[in-house]
Amino acid sequence: MIKYIRDREHYTEVLSRCEKVNHDLWIGTADLKDLYVSSGKNVIPFLSVLDKLLKRGVEVRLLHAKEPGENFRADFDKYPGLWSKLERKLCPRVHFKIMIFDCSVAYIGSANLTGAGIGMKGDENRNFEAGILTDEPSLVDAAADHLDSVWQGNHCAKCKRKDFCGDRISK
């Protein structure tokens, strides 16, 4: 399957997959905000979804470019499980938007982990986004390898932006 995803489909086709993950969820995004999702009849912070995954033993990696804002921090602080179990790294050069679901499906696209990007904002407030959702092994592997190479710090030694890196992956 290779499916072209646009606009609202980011929420219905991509973000909704997160709560169904069984083993691991890797997320790479440039921007990160206090994103909310629908859960039954309720609207909850996306961080609640991540907290539930971690409680089920799912490995969650979150790689992003900068510290999120005050509202995100307030939501984050409501879930103590995230403090110790969420694997989180920052790299100011991350601009890709990649999600890897159980090492078998990948989203590769333009949508940041924000309400207007991938969240449940209305059509009149949503960014115009595009991406692909695929289970094609060569694409899933390439996206996972790319995210993992940054996660592991493979580019840090030659990086010319270290002055802007407040939480260096590799020293």
Short mmCIF file of C-alpha atoms in Angstrom, two decimals:
data_model
loop_
_atom_site.label_atom_id
_atom_site.label_comp_id
_atom_site.label_asym_id
_atom_site.label_seq_id
_atom_site.Cartn_x
_atom_site.Cartn_y
_atom_site.Cartn_z
CA MET A 1 0.00 0.00 0.00
CA ILE A 2 1.17 3.49 -0.88
CA LYS A 3 -1.49 6.07 -0.11
CA TYR A 4 -1.28 9.78 -0.82
CA ILE A 5 -2.48 11.70 2.27
CA ARG A 6 -3.62 15.31 2.28
CA ASP A 7 -5.17 17.83 4.64
CA ARG A 8 -7.76 16.25 7.03
CA GLU A 9 -6.61 12.72 6.11
CA HIS A 10 -3.54 13.37 8.23
CA TYR A 11 -5.79 13.14 11.25
CA THR A 12 -8.05 10.31 10.10
CA GLU A 13 -5.43 8.15 8.39
CA VAL A 14 -2.18 8.89 10.22
CA LEU A 15 -2.68 10.23 13.73
CA SER A 16 -5.49 7.78 14.48
CA ARG A 17 -3.02 4.89 13.93
CA CYS A 18 -0.98 5.88 16.96
CA GLU A 19 -3.29 4.43 19.59
CA LYS A 20 -3.32 1.07 17.72
CA VAL A 21 0.46 0.58 17.84
CA ASN A 22 1.54 -2.65 19.55
CA HIS A 23 5.33 -2.48 19.86
CA ASP A 24 6.93 0.80 18.81
CA LEU A 25 6.07 4.25 17.57
CA TRP A 26 8.76 6.57 16.25
CA ILE A 27 7.92 10.20 15.60
CA GLY A 28 10.15 12.79 13.98
CA THR A 29 8.83 16.35 13.62
CA ALA A 30 10.16 19.87 13.43
CA ASP A 31 7.39 21.49 15.44
CA LEU A 32 5.49 20.12 18.42
CA LYS A 33 2.50 21.73 20.10
CA ASP A 34 -0.31 20.85 22.49
CA LEU A 35 -2.12 18.61 20.04
CA TYR A 36 -5.55 17.21 20.92
CA VAL A 37 -7.29 14.10 19.58
CA SER A 38 -10.71 12.54 19.74
CA SER A 39 -11.10 9.54 22.04
CA GLY A 40 -14.63 8.18 21.94
CA LYS A 41 -16.82 11.13 22.92
CA ASN A 42 -13.94 12.99 24.55
CA VAL A 43 -11.17 15.26 23.32
CA ILE A 44 -7.85 14.51 25.02
CA PRO A 45 -4.24 15.64 24.69
CA PHE A 46 -2.21 13.52 22.28
CA LEU A 47 0.22 13.12 25.16
CA SER A 48 -2.49 11.04 26.88
CA VAL A 49 -2.37 8.63 23.93
CA LEU A 50 1.41 8.38 24.28
CA ASP A 51 1.06 7.84 28.03
CA LYS A 52 -1.37 4.95 27.45
CA LEU A 53 0.98 3.39 24.89
CA LEU A 54 3.89 3.57 27.33
CA LYS A 55 1.77 1.95 30.06
CA ARG A 56 1.09 -0.93 27.64
CA GLY A 57 4.84 -1.37 27.12
CA VAL A 58 5.06 0.29 23.71
CA GLU A 59 8.39 1.95 22.94
CA VAL A 60 7.78 5.59 21.96
CA ARG A 61 10.53 7.72 20.45
CA LEU A 62 9.94 11.42 19.90
CA LEU A 63 12.56 13.41 17.98
CA HIS A 64 11.88 17.11 17.48
CA ALA A 65 13.66 20.33 16.63
CA LYS A 66 12.90 22.64 19.54
CA GLU A 67 11.37 22.74 22.96
CA PRO A 68 7.60 23.01 22.69
CA GLY A 69 5.63 25.85 24.20
CA GLU A 70 4.05 26.45 27.57
CA ASN A 71 0.73 24.71 26.79
CA PHE A 72 2.52 21.52 25.72
CA ARG A 73 4.61 21.58 28.90
CA ALA A 74 1.47 21.95 31.02
CA ASP A 75 -0.09 18.91 29.31
CA PHE A 76 3.20 16.98 29.54
CA ASP A 77 3.37 17.56 33.29
CA LYS A 78 -0.03 15.86 33.74
CA TYR A 79 1.43 12.49 32.69
CA PRO A 80 4.30 11.44 35.00
CA GLY A 81 4.72 8.23 33.00
CA LEU A 82 6.06 10.30 30.14
CA TRP A 83 8.83 11.70 32.31
CA SER A 84 10.66 8.41 32.65
CA LYS A 85 9.41 6.22 29.79
CA LEU A 86 9.13 8.51 26.78
CA GLU A 87 12.33 8.46 24.74
CA ARG A 88 12.78 12.05 23.62
CA LYS A 89 15.61 13.85 21.86
CA LEU A 90 16.05 17.26 20.32
CA CYS A 91 17.95 18.21 17.20
CA PRO A 92 17.51 21.76 15.88
CA ARG A 93 18.20 20.55 12.34
CA VAL A 94 15.25 18.14 12.23
CA HIS A 95 12.79 19.34 9.65
CA PHE A 96 11.41 16.01 8.42
CA LYS A 97 8.02 14.68 9.44
CA ILE A 98 8.17 10.92 9.78
CA MET A 99 6.12 8.46 11.81
CA ILE A 100 6.96 4.76 11.96
CA PHE A 101 4.25 2.41 13.25
CA ASP A 102 5.44 -0.99 14.53
CA CYS A 103 8.30 -0.95 12.00
CA SER A 104 5.77 -1.87 9.32
CA VAL A 105 4.01 1.33 8.22
CA ALA A 106 5.49 4.78 7.65
CA TYR A 107 4.12 8.25 7.21
CA ILE A 108 6.48 10.56 5.33
CA GLY A 109 5.17 14.05 4.72
CA SER A 110 4.88 17.70 5.60
CA ALA A 111 2.65 17.71 8.70
CA ASN A 112 4.17 18.73 12.02
CA LEU A 113 2.79 17.32 15.27
CA THR A 114 0.48 20.31 15.75
CA GLY A 115 -3.26 20.83 15.62
CA ALA A 116 -3.13 22.69 12.31
CA GLY A 117 -0.70 20.17 10.81
CA ILE A 118 -1.87 16.71 11.76
CA GLY A 119 -4.44 17.34 14.50
CA MET A 120 -8.18 17.77 14.65
CA LYS A 121 -8.47 21.41 13.59
CA GLY A 122 -11.35 22.30 11.28
CA ASP A 123 -10.78 22.57 7.54
CA GLU A 124 -10.85 26.37 7.71
CA ASN A 125 -7.99 26.39 10.27
CA ARG A 126 -5.90 23.53 8.91
CA ASN A 127 -2.61 23.76 7.05
CA PHE A 128 -2.45 22.43 3.51
CA GLU A 129 -0.38 19.29 4.08
CA ALA A 130 0.71 16.36 1.94
CA GLY A 131 2.44 13.05 2.52
CA ILE A 132 2.40 9.35 1.92
CA LEU A 133 1.35 6.48 4.15
CA THR A 134 2.93 3.21 3.15
CA ASP A 135 3.72 -0.34 4.16
CA GLU A 136 6.15 -0.74 1.25
CA PRO A 137 9.19 -2.30 3.03
CA SER A 138 11.83 -0.32 1.13
CA LEU A 139 10.15 3.00 1.98
CA VAL A 140 9.45 2.05 5.61
CA ASP A 141 13.07 0.93 6.05
CA ALA A 142 14.47 4.07 4.41
CA ALA A 143 12.33 6.37 6.58
CA ALA A 144 13.17 4.43 9.76
CA ASP A 145 16.89 4.43 8.91
CA HIS A 146 16.83 8.17 8.28
CA LEU A 147 15.08 8.96 11.58
CA ASP A 148 17.31 6.51 13.45
CA SER A 149 20.52 7.99 12.01
CA VAL A 150 19.60 11.36 13.52
CA TRP A 151 18.39 9.71 16.74
CA GLN A 152 21.73 7.93 17.13
CA GLY A 153 23.68 11.17 16.59
CA ASN A 154 25.37 9.98 13.39
CA HIS A 155 25.48 13.53 12.02
CA CYS A 156 26.59 15.32 15.18
CA ALA A 157 30.35 15.10 14.66
CA LYS A 158 30.21 17.09 11.41
CA CYS A 159 27.32 19.38 12.36
CA LYS A 160 28.03 23.08 11.97
CA ARG A 161 24.99 24.09 14.09
CA LYS A 162 26.21 22.94 17.51
CA ASP A 163 25.92 26.47 18.89
CA PHE A 164 22.14 26.16 18.47
CA CYS A 165 21.89 22.71 20.01
CA GLY A 166 20.90 23.09 23.65
CA ASP A 167 20.44 19.35 24.29
CA ARG A 168 23.04 17.66 22.13
CA ILE A 169 22.36 14.04 21.14
CA SER A 170 26.06 13.26 20.78
CA LYS A 171 28.81 15.19 22.57
#
